[in-house]
mmCIF file of C-alpha atoms in Angstrom:
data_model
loop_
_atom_site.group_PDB
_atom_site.id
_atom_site.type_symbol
_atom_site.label_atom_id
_atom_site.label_comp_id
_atom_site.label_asym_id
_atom_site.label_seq_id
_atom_site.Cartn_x
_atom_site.Cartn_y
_atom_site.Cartn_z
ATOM 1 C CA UNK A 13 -28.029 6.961 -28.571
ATOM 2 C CA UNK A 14 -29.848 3.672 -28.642
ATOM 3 C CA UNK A 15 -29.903 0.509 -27.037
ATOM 4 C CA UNK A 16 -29.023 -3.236 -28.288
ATOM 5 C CA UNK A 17 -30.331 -6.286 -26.225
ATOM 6 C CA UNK A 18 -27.999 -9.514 -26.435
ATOM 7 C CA UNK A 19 -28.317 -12.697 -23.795
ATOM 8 C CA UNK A 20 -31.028 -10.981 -22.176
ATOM 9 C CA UNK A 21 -29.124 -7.735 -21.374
ATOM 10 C CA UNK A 22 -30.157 -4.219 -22.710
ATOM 11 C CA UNK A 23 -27.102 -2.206 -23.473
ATOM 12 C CA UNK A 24 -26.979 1.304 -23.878
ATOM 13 C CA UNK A 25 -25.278 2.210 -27.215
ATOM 14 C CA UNK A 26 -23.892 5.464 -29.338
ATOM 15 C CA UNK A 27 -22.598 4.731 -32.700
ATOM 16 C CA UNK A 28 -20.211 7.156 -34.619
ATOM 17 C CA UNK A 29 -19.235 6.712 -38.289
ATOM 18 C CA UNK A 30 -20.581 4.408 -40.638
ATOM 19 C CA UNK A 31 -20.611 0.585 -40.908
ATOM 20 C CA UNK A 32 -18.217 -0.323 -44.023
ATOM 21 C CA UNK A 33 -15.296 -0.677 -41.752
ATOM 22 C CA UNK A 34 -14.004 -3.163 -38.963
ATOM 23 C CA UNK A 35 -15.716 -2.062 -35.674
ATOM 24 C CA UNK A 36 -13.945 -0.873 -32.701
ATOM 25 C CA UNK A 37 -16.623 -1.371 -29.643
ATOM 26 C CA UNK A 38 -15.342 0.809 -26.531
ATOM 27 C CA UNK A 39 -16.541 0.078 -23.325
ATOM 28 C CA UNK A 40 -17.195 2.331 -20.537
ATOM 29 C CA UNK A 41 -15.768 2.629 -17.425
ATOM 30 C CA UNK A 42 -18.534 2.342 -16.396
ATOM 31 C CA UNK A 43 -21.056 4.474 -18.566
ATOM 32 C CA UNK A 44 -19.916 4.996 -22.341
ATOM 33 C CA UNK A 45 -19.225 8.694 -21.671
ATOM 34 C CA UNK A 46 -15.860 7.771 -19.587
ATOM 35 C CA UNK A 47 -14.769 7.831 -23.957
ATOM 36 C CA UNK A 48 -14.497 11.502 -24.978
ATOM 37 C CA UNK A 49 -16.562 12.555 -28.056
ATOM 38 C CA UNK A 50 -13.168 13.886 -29.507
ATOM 39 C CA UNK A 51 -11.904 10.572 -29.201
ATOM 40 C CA UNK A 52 -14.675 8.903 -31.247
ATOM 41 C CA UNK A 53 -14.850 11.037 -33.297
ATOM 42 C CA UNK A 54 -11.648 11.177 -34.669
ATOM 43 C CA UNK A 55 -11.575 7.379 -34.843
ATOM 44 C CA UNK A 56 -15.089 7.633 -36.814
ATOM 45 C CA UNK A 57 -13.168 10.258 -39.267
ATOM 46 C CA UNK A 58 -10.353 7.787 -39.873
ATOM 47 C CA UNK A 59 -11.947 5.164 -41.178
ATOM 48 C CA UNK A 60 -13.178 3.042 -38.230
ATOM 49 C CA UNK A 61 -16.967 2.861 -36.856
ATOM 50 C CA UNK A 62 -17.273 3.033 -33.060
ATOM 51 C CA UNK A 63 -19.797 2.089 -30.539
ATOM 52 C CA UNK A 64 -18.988 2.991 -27.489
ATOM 53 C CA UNK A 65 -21.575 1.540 -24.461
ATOM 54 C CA UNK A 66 -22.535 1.641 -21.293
ATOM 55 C CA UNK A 67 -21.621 -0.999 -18.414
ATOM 56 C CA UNK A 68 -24.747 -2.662 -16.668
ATOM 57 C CA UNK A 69 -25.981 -0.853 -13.794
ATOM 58 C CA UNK A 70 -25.107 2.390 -16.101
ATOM 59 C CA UNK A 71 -26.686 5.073 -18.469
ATOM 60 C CA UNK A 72 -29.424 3.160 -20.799
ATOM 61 C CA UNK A 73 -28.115 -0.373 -19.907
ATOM 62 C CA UNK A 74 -30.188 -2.563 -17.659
ATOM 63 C CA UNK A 75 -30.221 -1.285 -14.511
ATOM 64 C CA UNK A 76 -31.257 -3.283 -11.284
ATOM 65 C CA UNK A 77 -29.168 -3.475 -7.797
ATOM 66 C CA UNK A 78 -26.487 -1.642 -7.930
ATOM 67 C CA UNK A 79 -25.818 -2.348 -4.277
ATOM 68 C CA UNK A 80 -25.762 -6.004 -4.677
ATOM 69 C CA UNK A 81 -25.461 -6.956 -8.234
ATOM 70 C CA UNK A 82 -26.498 -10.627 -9.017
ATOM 71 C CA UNK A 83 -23.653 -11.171 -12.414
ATOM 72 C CA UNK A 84 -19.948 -11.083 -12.474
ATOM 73 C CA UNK A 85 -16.960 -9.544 -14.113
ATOM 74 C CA UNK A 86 -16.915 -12.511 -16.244
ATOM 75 C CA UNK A 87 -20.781 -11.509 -17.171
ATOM 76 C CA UNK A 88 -19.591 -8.223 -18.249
ATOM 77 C CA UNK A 89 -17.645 -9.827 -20.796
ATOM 78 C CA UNK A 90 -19.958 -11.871 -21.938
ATOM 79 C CA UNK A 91 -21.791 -8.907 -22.769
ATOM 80 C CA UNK A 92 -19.585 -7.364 -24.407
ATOM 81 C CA UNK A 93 -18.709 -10.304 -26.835
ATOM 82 C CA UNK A 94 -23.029 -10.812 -27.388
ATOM 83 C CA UNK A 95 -22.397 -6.882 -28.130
ATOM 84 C CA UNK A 96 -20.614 -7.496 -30.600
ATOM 85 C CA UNK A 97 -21.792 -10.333 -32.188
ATOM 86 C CA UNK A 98 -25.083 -8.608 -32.191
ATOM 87 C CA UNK A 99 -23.837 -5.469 -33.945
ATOM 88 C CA UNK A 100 -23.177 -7.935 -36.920
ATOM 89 C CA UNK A 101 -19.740 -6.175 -38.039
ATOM 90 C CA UNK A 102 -17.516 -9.298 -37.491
ATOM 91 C CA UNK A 103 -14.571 -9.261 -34.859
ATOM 92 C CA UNK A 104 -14.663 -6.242 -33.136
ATOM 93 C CA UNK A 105 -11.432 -3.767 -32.100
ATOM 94 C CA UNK A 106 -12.430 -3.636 -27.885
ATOM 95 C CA UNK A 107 -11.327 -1.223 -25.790
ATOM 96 C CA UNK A 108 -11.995 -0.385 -22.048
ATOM 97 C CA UNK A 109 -11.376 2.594 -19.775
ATOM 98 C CA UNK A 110 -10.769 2.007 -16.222
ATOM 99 C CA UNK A 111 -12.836 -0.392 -14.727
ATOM 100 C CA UNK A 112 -13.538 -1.486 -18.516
ATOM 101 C CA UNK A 113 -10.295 -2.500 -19.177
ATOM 102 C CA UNK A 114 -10.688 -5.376 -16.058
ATOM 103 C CA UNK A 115 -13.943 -5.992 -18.247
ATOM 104 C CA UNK A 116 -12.258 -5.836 -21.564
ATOM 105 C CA UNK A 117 -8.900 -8.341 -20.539
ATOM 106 C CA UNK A 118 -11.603 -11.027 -19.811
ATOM 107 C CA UNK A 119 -13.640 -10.435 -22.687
ATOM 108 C CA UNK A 120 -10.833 -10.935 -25.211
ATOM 109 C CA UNK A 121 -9.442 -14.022 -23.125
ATOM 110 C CA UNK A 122 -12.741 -15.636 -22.637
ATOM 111 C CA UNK A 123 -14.133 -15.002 -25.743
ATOM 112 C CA UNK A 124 -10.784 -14.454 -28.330
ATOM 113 C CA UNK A 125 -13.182 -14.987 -31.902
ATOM 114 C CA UNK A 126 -15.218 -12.008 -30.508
ATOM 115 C CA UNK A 127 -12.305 -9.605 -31.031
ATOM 116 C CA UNK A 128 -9.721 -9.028 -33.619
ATOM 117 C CA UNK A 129 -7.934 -6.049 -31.346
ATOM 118 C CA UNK A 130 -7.301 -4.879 -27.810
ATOM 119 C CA UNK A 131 -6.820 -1.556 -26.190
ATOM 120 C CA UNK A 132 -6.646 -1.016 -22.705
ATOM 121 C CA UNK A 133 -6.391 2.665 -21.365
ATOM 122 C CA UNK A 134 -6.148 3.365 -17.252
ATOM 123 C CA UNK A 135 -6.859 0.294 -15.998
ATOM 124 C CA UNK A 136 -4.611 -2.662 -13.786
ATOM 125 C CA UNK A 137 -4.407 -6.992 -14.565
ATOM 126 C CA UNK A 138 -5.891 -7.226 -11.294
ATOM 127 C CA UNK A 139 -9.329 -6.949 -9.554
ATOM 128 C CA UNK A 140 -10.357 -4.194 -7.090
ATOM 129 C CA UNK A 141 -9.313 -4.446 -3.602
ATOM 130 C CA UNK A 142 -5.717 -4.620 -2.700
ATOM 131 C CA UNK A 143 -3.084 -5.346 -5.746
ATOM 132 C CA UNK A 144 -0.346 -7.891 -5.937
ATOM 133 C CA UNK A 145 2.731 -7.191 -4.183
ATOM 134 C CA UNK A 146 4.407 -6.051 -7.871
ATOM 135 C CA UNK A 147 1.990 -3.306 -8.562
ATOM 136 C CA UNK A 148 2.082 0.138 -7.699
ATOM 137 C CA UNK A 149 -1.641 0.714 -5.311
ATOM 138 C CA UNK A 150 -3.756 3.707 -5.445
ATOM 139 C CA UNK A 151 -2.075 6.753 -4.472
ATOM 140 C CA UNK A 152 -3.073 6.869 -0.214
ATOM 141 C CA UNK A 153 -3.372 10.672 0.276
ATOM 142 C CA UNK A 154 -5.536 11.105 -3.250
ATOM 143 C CA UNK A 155 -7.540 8.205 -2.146
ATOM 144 C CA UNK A 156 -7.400 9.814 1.228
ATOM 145 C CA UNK A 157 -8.833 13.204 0.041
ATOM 146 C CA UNK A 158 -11.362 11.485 -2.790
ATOM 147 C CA UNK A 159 -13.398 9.204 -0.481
ATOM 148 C CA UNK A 160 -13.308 12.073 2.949
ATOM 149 C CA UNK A 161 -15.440 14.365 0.887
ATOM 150 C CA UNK A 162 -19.079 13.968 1.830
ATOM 151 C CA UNK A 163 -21.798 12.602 -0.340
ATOM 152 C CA UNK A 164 -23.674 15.347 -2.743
ATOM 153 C CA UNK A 165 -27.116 15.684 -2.573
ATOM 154 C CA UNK A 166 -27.786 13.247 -5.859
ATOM 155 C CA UNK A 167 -31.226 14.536 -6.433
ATOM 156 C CA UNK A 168 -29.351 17.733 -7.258
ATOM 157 C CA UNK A 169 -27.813 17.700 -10.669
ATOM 158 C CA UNK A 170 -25.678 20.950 -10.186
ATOM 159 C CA UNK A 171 -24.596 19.764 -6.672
ATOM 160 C CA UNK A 172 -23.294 16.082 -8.501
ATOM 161 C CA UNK A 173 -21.411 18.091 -10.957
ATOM 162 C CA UNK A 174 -19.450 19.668 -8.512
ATOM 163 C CA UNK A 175 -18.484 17.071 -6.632
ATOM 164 C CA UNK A 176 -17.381 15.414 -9.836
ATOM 165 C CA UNK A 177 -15.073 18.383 -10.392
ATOM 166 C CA UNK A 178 -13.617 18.659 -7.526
ATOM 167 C CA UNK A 179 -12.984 14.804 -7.408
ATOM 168 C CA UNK A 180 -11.254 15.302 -11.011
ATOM 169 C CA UNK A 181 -9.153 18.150 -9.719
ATOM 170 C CA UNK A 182 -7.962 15.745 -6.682
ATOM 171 C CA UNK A 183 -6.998 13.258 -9.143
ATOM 172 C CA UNK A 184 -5.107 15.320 -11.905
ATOM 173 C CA UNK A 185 -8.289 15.621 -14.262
ATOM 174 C CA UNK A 186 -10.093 18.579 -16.215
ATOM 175 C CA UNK A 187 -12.213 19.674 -13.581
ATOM 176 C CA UNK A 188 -14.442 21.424 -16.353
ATOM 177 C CA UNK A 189 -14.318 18.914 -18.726
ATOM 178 C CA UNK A 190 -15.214 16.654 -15.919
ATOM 179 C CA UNK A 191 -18.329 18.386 -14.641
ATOM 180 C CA UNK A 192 -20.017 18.295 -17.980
ATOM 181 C CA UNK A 193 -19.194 15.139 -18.216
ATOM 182 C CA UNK A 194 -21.093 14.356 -14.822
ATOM 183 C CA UNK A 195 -23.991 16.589 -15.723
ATOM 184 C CA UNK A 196 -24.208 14.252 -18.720
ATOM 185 C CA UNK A 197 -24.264 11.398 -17.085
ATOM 186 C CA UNK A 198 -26.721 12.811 -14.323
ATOM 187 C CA UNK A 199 -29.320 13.012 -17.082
ATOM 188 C CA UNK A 200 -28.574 10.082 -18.293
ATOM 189 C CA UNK A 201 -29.039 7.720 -14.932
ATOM 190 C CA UNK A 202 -32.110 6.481 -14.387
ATOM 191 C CA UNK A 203 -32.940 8.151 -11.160
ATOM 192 C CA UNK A 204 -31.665 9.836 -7.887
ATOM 193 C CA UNK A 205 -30.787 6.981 -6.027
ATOM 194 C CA UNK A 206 -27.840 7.265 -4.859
ATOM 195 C CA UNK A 207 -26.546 3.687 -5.127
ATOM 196 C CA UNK A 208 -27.799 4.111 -8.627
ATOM 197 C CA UNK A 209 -25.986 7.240 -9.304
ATOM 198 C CA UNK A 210 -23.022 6.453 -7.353
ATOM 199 C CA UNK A 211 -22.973 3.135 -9.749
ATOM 200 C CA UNK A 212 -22.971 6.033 -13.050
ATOM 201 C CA UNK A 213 -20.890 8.757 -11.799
ATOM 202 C CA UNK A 214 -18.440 6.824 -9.639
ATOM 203 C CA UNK A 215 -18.087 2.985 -10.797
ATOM 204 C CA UNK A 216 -19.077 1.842 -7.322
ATOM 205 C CA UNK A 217 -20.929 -1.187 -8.109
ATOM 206 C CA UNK A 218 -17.290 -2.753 -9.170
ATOM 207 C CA UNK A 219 -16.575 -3.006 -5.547
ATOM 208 C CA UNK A 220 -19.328 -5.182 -4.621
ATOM 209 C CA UNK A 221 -18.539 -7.617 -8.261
ATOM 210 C CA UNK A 222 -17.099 -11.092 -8.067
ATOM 211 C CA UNK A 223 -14.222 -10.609 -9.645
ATOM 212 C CA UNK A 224 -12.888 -14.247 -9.658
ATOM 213 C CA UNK A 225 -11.391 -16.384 -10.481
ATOM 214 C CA UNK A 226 -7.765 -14.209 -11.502
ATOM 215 C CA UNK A 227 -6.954 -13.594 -14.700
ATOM 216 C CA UNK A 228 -3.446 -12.313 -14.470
ATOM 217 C CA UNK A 229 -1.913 -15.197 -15.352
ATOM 218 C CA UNK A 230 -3.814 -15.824 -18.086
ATOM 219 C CA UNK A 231 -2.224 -12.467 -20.023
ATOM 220 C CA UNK A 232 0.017 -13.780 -21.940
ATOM 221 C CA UNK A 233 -2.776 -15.918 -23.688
ATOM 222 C CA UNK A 234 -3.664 -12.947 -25.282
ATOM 223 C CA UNK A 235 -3.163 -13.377 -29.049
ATOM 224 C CA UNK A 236 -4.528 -10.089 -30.810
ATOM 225 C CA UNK A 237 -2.887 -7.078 -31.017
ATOM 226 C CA UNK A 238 -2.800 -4.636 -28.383
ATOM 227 C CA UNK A 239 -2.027 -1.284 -27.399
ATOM 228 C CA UNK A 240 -1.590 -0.080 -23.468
ATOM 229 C CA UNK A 241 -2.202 3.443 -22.916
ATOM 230 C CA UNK A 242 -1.719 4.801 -19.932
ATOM 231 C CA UNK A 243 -1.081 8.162 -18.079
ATOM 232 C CA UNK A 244 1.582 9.250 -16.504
ATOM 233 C CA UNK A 245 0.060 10.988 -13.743
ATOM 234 C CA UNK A 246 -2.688 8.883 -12.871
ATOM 235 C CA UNK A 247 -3.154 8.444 -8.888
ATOM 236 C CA UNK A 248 -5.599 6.177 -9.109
ATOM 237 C CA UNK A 249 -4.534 3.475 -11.297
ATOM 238 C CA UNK A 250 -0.413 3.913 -11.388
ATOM 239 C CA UNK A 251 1.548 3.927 -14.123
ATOM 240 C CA UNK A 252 2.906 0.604 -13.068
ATOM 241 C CA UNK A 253 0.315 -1.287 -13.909
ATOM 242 C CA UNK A 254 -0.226 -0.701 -17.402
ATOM 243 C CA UNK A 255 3.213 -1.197 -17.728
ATOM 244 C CA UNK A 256 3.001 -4.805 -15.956
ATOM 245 C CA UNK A 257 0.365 -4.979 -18.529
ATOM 246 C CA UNK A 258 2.143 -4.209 -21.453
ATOM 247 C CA UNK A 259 4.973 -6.273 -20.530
ATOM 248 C CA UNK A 260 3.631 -9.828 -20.267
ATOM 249 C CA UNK A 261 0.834 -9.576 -23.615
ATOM 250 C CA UNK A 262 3.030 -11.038 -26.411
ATOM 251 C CA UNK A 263 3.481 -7.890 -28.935
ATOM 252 C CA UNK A 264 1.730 -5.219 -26.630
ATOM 253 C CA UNK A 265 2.376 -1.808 -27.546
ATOM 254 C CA UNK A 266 2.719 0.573 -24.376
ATOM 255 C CA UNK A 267 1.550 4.390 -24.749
ATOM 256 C CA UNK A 268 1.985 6.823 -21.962
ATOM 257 C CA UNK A 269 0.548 10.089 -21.871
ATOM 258 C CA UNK A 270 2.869 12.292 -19.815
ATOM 259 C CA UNK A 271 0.156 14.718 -19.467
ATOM 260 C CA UNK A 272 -2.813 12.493 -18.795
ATOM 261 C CA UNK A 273 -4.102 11.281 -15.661
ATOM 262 C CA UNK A 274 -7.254 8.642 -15.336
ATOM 263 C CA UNK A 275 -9.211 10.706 -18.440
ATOM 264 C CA UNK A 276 -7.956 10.999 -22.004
ATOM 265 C CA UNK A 277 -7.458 14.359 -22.445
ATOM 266 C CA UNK A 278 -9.077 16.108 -25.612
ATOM 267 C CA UNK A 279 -5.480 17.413 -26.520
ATOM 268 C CA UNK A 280 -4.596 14.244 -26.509
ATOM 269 C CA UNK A 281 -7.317 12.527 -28.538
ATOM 270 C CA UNK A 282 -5.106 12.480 -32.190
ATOM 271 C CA UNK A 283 -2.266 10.460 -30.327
ATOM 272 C CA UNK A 284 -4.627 7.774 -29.103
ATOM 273 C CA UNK A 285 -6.586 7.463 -31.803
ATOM 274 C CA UNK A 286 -3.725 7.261 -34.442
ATOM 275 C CA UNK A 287 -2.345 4.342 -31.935
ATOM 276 C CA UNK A 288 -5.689 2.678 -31.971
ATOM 277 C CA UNK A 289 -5.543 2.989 -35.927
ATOM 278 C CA UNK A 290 -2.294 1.198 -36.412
ATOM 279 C CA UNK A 291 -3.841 -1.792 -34.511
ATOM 280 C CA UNK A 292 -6.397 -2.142 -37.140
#
């Protein structure tokens, strides 16, 4: 792991594979390690370099205010175009997870000669908060039973670890794949705070981002090619939205993982990355 700055940012990076290749830059959702090694991996083995990074406010990027952050969702994408113009490979493949794929949408419609591909795994057309009236919301009694469990102690790496898998059993997850994960991540945040860590292990800072203006509407803009994956049991983000996705970007290619929920599953790491392949 390393880090790149571009327009002033510091992003945390991990590279896998070698350069000779188009790159496909995968961003986090929020820190890089919501993408599973066995997922880069594989990509790195057939033929495509990946850097996957973290979000700001997250792992080894800059870190500042979590609790009020001063940039926007359209910020985020900036970065991740000056990402990739500052790895030097050319267009870049760009995929997000979660939260990333809100980040990745705008990227690739704000910037389109940043990117020559699109994947979008987890993740909704719409910002946080309430959805539009078409789209399936988060599932009330997981949401119900994820946010009622008290705080961990963050200064206590074991403690954070458990709470992560326990909140991945809630929502259909690995719970052991999930709490080393989290104890990854732990050593990875720069300090205990717990705005700071709650930014790394639970995306938080997303609910305090200006998320405007919509860019819904703006989907069908989209002129790369792109591939939706989605799982079929994820609570949090329905399956209905990556469908709503999938149908309104001309050409979109829609993958659902009837075993998956918000994670990509190790088992299910040769599917996705074979899709991702075909996409080029």
């Amino acid at each position: 792991m390393t880090t790149v700055n571009a327009r002033g940012i510091t992003s945390g990076i991990e590279s896998f594979g070698d350069d000779n290749a188009p790159l496909v830059l995968l961003a986090g959702g929020t820190t890089m390690l919501s993408w599973p090694d066995a997922l880069c991996e594989r990509l790195a083995a057939g033929g495509r370099p990946v850097v996957r990074y973290d979000l700001r406010d997250s792992g080894k990027s800059t870190t500042t205010d979590p609790q009020a952050p001063a940039y926007t969702l359209r910020d985020l994408a900036a970065d991740a175009a000056a990402l990739a113009d500052a790895l030097g490979r050319g267009p870049a493949h760009l995929a997000g997870i979660g939260v990333g794929g809100m980040v990745a949408q705008v990227a690739v419609l704000d910037h389109p000669s940043a990117f020559s591909a699109l994947t979008l795994v987890g993740t909704r057309p719409v910002a946080p908060g309430p959805p539009d009236d078409d789209l399936p919301d988060h599932d009330q009694v997981t949401m119900s039973r994820l946010f009622a469990r008290p705080m961990p102690d963050w200064a206590d790496r074991e403690a954070v670890a458990e709470f992560a898998a326990a909140g991945a059993e809630i929502l259909g997850d690995d719970p052991v794949a999930a709490r080393a994960i989290a104890a990854r991540v732990w050593d990875r945040t720069p300090g205990t705070a717990p705005p700071v860590q709650m930014a790394n292990q639970m995306g938080m800072v997303f609910s305090r981002l200006d998320c405007r203006p919509r860019w819904r509407e703006r989907l069908p803009e989209i002129e790369v090619s792109t591939l939706v994956v989605h799982g079929r049991r994820n609570r949090f983000f329905p399956v209905g939205n990556g469908e709503a996705i999938a149908r309104v970007i001309p050409g979109a290619r829609l993958l659902v993982l009837e075993e998956a929920a918000t994670a990509v599953p190790d088992a299910a790491a040769d599917e996705v990355t074979e899709a991702i392949l075909t996409l080029g």
